Short mmCIF file of C-alpha atoms and ligand atoms in Angstrom, two decimals:
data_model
loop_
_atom_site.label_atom_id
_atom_site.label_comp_id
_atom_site.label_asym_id
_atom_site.label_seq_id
_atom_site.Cartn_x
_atom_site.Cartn_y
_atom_site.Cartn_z
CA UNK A 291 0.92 9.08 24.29
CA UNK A 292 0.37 5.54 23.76
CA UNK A 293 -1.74 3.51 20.68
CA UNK A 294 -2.27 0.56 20.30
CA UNK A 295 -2.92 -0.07 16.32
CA UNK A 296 -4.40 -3.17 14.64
CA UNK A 297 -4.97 -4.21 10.72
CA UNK A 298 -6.32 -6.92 9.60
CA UNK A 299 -7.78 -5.27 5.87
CA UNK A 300 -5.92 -8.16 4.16
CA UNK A 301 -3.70 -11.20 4.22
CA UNK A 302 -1.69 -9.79 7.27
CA UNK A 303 -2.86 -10.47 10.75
CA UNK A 304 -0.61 -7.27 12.80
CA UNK A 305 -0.70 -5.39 15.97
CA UNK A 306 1.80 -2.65 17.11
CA UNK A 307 2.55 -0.21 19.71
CA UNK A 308 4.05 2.95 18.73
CA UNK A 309 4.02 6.94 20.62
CA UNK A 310 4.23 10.30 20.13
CA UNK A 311 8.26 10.32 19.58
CA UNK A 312 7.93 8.25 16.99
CA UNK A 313 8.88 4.81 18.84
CA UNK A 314 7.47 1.31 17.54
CA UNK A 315 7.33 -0.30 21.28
CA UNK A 316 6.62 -3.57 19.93
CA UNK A 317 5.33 -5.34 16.82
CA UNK A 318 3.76 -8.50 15.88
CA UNK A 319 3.00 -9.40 12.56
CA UNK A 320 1.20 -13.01 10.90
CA UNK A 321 1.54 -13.05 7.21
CA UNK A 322 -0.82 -15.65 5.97
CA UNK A 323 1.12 -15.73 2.52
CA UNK A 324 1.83 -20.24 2.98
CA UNK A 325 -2.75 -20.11 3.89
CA UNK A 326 -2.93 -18.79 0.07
CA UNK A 327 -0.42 -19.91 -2.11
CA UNK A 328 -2.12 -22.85 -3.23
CA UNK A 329 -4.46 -20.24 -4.56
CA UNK A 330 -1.87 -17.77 -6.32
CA UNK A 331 -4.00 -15.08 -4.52
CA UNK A 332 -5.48 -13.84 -1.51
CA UNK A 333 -9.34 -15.80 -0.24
CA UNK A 334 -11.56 -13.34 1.68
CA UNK A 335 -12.70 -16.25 3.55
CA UNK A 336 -9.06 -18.00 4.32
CA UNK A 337 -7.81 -14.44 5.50
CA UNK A 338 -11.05 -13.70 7.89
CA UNK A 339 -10.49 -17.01 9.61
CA UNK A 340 -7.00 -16.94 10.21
CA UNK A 341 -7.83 -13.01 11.56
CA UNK A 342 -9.93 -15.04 13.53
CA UNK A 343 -7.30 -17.28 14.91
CA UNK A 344 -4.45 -15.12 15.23
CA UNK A 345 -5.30 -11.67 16.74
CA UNK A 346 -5.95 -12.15 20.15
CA UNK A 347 -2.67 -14.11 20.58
CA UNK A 348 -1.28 -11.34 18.50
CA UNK A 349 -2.16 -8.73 20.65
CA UNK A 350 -1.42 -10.28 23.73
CA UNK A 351 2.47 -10.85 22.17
CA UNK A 352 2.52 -6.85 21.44
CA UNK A 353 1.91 -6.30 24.78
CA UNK A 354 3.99 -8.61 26.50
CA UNK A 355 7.07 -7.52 24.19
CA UNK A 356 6.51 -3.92 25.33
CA UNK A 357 5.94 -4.96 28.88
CA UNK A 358 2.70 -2.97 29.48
CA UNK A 359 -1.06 -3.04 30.55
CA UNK A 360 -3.86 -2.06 29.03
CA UNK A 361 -4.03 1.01 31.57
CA UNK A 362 -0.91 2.03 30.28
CA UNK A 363 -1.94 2.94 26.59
CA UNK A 364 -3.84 6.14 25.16
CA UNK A 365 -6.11 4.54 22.77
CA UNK A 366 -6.71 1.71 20.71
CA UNK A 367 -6.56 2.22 16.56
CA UNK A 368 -7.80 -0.06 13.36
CA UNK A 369 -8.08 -0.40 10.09
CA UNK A 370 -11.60 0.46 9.67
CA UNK A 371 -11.52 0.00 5.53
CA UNK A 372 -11.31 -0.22 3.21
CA UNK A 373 -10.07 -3.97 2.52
CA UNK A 374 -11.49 -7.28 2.47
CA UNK A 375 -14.50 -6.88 4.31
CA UNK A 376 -14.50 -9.90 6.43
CA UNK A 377 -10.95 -9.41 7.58
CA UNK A 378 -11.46 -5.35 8.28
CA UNK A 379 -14.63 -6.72 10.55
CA UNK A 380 -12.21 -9.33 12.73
CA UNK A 381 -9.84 -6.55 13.74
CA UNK A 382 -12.38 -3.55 14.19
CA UNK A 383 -14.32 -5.70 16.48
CA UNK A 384 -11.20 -6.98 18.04
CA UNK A 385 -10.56 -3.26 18.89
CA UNK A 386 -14.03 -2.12 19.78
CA UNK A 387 -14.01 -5.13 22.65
CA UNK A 388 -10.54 -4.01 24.22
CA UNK A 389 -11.74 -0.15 24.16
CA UNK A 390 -14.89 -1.22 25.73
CA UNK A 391 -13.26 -3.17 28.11
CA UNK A 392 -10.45 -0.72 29.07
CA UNK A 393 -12.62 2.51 28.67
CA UNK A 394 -9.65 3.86 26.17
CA UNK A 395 -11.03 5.71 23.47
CA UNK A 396 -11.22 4.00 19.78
CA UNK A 397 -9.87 5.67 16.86
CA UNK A 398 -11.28 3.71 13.39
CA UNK A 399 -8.31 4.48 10.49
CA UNK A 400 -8.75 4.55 7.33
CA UNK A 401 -6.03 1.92 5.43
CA UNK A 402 -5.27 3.95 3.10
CA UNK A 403 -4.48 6.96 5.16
CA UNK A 404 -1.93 4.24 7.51
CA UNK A 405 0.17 4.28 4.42
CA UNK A 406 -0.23 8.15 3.61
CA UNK A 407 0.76 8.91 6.98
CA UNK A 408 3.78 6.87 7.44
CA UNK A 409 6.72 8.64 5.92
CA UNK A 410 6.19 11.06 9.22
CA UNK A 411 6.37 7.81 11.29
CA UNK A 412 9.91 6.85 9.25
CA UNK A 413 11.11 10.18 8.68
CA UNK A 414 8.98 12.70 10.79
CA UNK A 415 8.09 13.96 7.32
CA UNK A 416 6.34 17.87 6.89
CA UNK A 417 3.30 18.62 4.74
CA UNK A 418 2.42 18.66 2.33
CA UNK A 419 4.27 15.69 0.06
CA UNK A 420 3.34 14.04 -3.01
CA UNK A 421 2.24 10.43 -2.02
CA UNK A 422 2.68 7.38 -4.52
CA UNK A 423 1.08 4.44 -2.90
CA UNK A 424 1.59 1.14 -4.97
CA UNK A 425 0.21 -1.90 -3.68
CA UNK A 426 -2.02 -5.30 -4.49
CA UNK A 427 -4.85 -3.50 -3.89
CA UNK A 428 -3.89 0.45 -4.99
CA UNK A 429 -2.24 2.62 -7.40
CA UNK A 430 -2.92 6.37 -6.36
CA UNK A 431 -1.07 9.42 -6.69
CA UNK A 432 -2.24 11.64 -3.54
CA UNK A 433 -1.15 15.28 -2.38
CA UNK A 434 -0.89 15.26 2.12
CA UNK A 435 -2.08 18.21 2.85
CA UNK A 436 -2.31 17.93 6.60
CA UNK A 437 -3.70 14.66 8.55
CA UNK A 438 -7.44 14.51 7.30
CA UNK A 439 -6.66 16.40 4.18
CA UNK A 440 -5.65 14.45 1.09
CA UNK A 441 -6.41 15.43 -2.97
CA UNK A 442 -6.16 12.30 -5.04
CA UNK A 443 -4.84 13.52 -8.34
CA UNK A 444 -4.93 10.19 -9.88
CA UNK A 445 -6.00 6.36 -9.03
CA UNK A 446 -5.71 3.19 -11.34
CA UNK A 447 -8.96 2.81 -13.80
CA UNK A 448 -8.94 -1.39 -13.99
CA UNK A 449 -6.12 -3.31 -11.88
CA UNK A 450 -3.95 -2.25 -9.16
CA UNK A 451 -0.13 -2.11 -10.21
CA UNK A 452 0.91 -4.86 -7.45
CA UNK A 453 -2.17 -6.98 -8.70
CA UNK A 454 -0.63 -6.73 -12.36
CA UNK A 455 2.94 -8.06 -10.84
CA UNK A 456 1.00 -10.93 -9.60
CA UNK A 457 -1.33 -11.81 -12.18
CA UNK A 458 1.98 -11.50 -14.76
CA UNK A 459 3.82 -13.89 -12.03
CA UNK A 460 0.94 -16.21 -12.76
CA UNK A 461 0.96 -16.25 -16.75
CA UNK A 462 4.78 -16.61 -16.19
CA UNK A 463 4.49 -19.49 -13.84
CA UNK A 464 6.52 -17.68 -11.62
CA UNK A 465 5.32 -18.25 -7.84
CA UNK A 466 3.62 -16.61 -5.33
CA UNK A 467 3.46 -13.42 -4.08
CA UNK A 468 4.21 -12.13 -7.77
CA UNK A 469 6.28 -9.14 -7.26
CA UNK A 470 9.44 -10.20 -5.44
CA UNK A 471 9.07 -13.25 -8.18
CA UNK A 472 9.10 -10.75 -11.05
CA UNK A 473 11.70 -8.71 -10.11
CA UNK A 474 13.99 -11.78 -9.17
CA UNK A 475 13.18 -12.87 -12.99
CA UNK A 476 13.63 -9.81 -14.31
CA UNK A 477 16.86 -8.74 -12.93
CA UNK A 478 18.50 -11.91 -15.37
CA UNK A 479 16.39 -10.89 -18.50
CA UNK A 480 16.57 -8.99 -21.28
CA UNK A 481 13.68 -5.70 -21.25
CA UNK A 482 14.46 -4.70 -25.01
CA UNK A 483 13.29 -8.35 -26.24
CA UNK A 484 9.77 -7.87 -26.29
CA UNK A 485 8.02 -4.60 -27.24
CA UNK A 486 4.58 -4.43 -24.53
CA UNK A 487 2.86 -1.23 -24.52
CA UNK A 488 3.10 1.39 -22.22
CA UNK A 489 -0.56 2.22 -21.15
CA UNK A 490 -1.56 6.24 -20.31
CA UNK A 491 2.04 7.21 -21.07
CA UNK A 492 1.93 11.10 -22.57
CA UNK A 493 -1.72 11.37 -21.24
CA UNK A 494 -2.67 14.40 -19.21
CA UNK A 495 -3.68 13.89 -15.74
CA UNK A 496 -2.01 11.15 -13.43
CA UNK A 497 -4.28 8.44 -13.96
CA UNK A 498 -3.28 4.60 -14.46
CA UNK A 499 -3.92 1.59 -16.30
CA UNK A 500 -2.36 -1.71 -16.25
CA UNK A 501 -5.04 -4.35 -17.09
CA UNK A 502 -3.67 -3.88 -21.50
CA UNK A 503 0.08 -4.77 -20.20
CA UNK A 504 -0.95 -7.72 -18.80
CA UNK A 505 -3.02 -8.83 -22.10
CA UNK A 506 0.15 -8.14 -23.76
CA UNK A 507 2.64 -10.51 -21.23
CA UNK A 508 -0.53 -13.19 -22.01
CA UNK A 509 -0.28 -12.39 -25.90
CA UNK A 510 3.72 -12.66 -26.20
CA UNK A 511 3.63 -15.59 -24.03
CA UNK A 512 0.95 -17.70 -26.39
CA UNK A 513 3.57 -16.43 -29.17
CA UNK A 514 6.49 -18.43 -27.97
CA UNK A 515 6.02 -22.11 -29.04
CA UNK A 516 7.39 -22.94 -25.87
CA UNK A 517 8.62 -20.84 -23.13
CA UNK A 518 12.28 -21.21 -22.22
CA UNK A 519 13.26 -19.87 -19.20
CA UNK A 520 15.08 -17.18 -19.92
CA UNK A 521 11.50 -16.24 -22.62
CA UNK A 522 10.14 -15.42 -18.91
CA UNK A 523 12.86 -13.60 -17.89
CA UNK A 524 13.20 -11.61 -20.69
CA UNK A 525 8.67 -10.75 -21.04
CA UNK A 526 9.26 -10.62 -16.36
CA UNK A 527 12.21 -7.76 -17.55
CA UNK A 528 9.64 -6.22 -20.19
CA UNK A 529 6.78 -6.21 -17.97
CA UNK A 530 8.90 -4.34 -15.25
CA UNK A 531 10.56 -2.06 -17.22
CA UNK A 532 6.86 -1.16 -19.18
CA UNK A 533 5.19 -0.37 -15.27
CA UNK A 534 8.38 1.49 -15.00
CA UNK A 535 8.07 3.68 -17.50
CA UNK A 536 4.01 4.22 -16.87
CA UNK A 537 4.54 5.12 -13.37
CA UNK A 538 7.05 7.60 -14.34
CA UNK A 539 5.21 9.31 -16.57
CA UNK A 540 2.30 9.33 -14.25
CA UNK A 541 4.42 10.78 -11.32
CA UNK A 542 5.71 13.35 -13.57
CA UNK A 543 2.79 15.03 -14.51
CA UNK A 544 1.64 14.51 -10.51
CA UNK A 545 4.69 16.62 -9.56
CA UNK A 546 3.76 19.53 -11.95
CA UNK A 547 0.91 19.71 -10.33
CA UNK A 548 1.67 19.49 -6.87
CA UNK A 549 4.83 22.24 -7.25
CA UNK A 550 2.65 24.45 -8.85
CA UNK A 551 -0.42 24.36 -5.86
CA UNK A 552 2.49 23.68 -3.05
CA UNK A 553 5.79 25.67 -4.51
CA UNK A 554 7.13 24.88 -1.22
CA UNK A 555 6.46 21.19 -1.05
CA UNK A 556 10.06 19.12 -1.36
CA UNK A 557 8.93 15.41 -1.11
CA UNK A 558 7.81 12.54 -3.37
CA UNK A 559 7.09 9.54 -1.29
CA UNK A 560 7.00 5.74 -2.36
CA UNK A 561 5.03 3.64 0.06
CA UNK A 562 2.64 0.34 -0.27
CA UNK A 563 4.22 -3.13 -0.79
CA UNK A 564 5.21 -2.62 -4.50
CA UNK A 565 8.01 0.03 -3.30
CA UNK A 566 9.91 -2.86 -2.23
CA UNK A 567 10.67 -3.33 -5.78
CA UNK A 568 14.41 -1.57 -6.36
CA UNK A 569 14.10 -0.95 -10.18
CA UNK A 570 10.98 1.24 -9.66
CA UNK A 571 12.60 3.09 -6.65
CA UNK A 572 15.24 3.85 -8.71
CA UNK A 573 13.35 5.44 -11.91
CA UNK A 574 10.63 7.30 -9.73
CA UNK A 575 14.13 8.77 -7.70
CA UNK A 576 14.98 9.96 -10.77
CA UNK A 577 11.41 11.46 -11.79
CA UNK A 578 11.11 13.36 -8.53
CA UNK A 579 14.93 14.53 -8.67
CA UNK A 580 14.00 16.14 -12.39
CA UNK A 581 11.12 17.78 -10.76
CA UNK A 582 13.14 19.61 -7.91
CA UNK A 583 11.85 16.74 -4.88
CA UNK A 584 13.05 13.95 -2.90
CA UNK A 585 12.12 10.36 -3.20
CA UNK A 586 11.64 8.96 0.83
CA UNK A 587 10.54 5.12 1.03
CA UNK A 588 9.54 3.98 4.24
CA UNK A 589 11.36 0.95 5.22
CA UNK A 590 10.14 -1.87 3.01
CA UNK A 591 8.50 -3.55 6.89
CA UNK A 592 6.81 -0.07 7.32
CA UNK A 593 5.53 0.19 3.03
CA UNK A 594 3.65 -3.50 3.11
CA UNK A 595 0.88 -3.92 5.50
CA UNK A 596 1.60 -3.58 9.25
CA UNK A 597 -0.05 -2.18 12.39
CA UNK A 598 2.85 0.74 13.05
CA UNK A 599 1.55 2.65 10.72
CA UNK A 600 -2.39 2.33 11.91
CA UNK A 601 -1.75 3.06 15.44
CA UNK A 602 0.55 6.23 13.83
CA UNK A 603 -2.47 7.42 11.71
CA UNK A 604 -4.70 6.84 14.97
CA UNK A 605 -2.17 8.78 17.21
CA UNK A 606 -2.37 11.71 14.22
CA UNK A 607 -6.19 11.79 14.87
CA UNK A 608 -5.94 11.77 18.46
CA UNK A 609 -3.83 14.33 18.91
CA UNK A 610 -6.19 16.34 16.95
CA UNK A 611 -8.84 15.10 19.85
CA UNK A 612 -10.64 13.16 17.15
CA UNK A 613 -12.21 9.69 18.30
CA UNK A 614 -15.06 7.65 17.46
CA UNK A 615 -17.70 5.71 18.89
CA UNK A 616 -18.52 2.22 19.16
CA UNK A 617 -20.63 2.23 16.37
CA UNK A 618 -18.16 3.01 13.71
CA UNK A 619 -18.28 1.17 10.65
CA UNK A 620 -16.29 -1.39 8.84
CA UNK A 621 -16.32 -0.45 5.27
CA UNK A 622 -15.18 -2.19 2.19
CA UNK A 623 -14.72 1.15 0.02
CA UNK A 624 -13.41 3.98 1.54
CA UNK A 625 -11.71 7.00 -0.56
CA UNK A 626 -9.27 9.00 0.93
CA UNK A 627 -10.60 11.85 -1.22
CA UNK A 628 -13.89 11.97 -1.47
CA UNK A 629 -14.12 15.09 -3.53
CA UNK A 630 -12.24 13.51 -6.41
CA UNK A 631 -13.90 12.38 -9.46
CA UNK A 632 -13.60 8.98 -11.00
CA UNK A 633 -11.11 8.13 -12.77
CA UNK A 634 -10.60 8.45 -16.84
CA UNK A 635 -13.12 5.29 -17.88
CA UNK A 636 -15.13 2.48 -15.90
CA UNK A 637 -13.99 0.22 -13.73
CA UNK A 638 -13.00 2.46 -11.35
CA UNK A 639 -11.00 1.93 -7.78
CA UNK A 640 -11.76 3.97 -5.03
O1 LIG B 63 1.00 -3.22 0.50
P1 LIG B 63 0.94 -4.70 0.32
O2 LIG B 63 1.79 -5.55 1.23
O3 LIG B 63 -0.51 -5.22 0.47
C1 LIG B 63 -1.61 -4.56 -0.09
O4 LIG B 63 -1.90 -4.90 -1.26
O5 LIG B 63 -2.19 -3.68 0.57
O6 LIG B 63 1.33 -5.00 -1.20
C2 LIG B 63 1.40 -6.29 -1.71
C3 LIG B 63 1.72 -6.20 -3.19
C4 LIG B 63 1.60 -7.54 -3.89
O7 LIG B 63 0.85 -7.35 -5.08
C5 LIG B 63 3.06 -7.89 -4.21
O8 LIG B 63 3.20 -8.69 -5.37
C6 LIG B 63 3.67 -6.53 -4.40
O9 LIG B 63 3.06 -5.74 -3.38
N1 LIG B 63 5.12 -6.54 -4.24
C7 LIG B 63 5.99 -6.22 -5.23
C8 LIG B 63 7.29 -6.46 -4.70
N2 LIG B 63 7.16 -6.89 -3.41
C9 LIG B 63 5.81 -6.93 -3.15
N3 LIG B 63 5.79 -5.80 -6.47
C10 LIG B 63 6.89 -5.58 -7.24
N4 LIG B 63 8.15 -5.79 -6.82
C11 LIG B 63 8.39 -6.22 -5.57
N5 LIG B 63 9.65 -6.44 -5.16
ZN1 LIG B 64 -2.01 -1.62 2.14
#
């Protein structure tokens, strides 16, 4: 079995071909990081366009590296949501038109369920297994039942943890995208310099918050009459080592909870683009050793946004002889768990 997967949810234009063993045929993948620099973020419209411009060439690429036809695949996969709307349109459509075209069925993914379902891409992982998925858009803690089944036990009530490495990047002056930037910084500063608060630590429940940390980088910033470079280290060192701490708190409670509903459950896994980042990797491999699991990371190409892992969560679905029509949605909010309540206090994330 054959899939051909597509996502286009954010500032990644990406199309792979991956089967049933396990195989990614061929990849191609646009980042569109240079298109939105200038804007120290990601622009709905920017992205959309260069979706736009890219995909077709894209897909034509994928399936020239892998030497294949269109009669030669199974089905074609995309992100369906949730993501930037206009983007998560461009590559739906793009999918619906080759399915039509080819008569192969269509299988719409959800994003978030790509990244849940792609330690058994990497690692042919079991159920269930703890899920931490970090990225510019998420912070969830998520037990994997089975493929269709996921319990959030906790999300992010204001900003996504990778969003709070990028807007700290910003205060810092530090460059775009924020994370890799912060982590370069922090691994020459000092993390004991600067006292920031640790947000939800000791909390029941596995719930996040990370908009008060970043008020805090702002606050100790405007404190310094002016910022040497080694002030940014030392509040980039701070910052990383507060998020640290907050996420392994979080996870620790998360892992309570999952050994006691799955006692036979023996994996923690760390996937979405902020897993890239080693000093987190290496306190959360601590957290889930203390709680009797093993920390699994995806390769870092296979945690940020790609295609592998929607035409994987599409193959999933298929071989459960789900499919859907041509009229499936694109949506903009999408929760993996729909029977979990909102998080602590407003401002919720799906
Ligand atoms: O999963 P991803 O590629 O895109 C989505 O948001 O879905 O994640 C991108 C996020 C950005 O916020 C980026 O700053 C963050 O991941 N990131 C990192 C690191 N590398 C990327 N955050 C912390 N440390 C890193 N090394
Ligand atoms: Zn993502």
């Amino acid at each position: 079995m054959i899939v051909l997967g597509i996502e286009t949810s954010c500032d990644e234009t990406a199309c792979a071909l991956v089967d049933a063993n396990r195989q990614v045929l061929a990849e191609a993948l646009l980042s569109q990081i240079d298109e939105h620099r200038p804007y120290l973020g990601v622009v709905p419209e920017i992205a959309a366009r260069a979706h736009i411009s890219h995909l077709d060439g894209l897909v034509r690429a994928c399936m020239r590296q892998a030497g294949l036809d269109f009669d030669a695949i199974d089905a074609v996969a995309a992100t369906a949501g949730p993501g930037l709307i206009g983007g998560v349109i461009v590559g739906l459509l793009t999918a619906k038109g080759i399915a039509l075209a080819t008569g192969k069925p269509l299988v719409a993914v959800n994003h978030l369920e790509g990244h849940a379902l792609s330690p058994r891409l990497s690692h042919g992982l079991p159920f269930p297994y703890l899920l931490l998925l970090v990225s510019g858009g998420h912070c969830q803690l998520l037990v994997v039942e089975d493929v269709g089944r996921y319990r959030r036990l906790g999300t992010t009530i204001d900003d996504a943890v990778g969003e709070a490495f990028d807007k700290t990047a910003k205060l810092l002056g530090l460059g775009y995208p924020g994370g890799p930037a912060v982590e370069r910084a922090a691994g020459t500063g000092r993390p004991g310099r600067f006292d920031l608060p640790r947000p939800m630590l000791g909390r029941p429940g596995a719930d996040f918050s990370f908009s008060g940390l970043k008020t805090a980088v702002r606050q100790a910033l405007a404190g310094l009459p002016a910022p040497s470079e080694q002030d940014r280290r030392d509040l980039a060192a701070a910052f990383q080592e507060a998020v640290a701490d907050v996420l392994a708190d979080r996870a620790a409670n998360a892992i309570a909870i999952f050994r006691a509903r799955h006692p036979g459950g023996r994996h923690l896994v760390l996937a979405g683009g902020v897993a890239a980042n080693m000093r987190l990797r290496e306190r959360l491999a601590e957290v889930a050793r203390a709680g009797g699991l093993e920390l699994i990371a995806p390769p870092p190409a296979l945690c940020t946004d790609n295609a592998a892992m929607i035409a994987w969560a599409g193959l999933e679905h298929l071989r459960l002889g789900r499919r859907d029509g041509l009229d499936a949605p694109a949506r903009a909010r999408w929760p993996l768990d729909p029977t979990a309540p909102p998080a602590a206090f407003a401002g919720v994330k799906a």
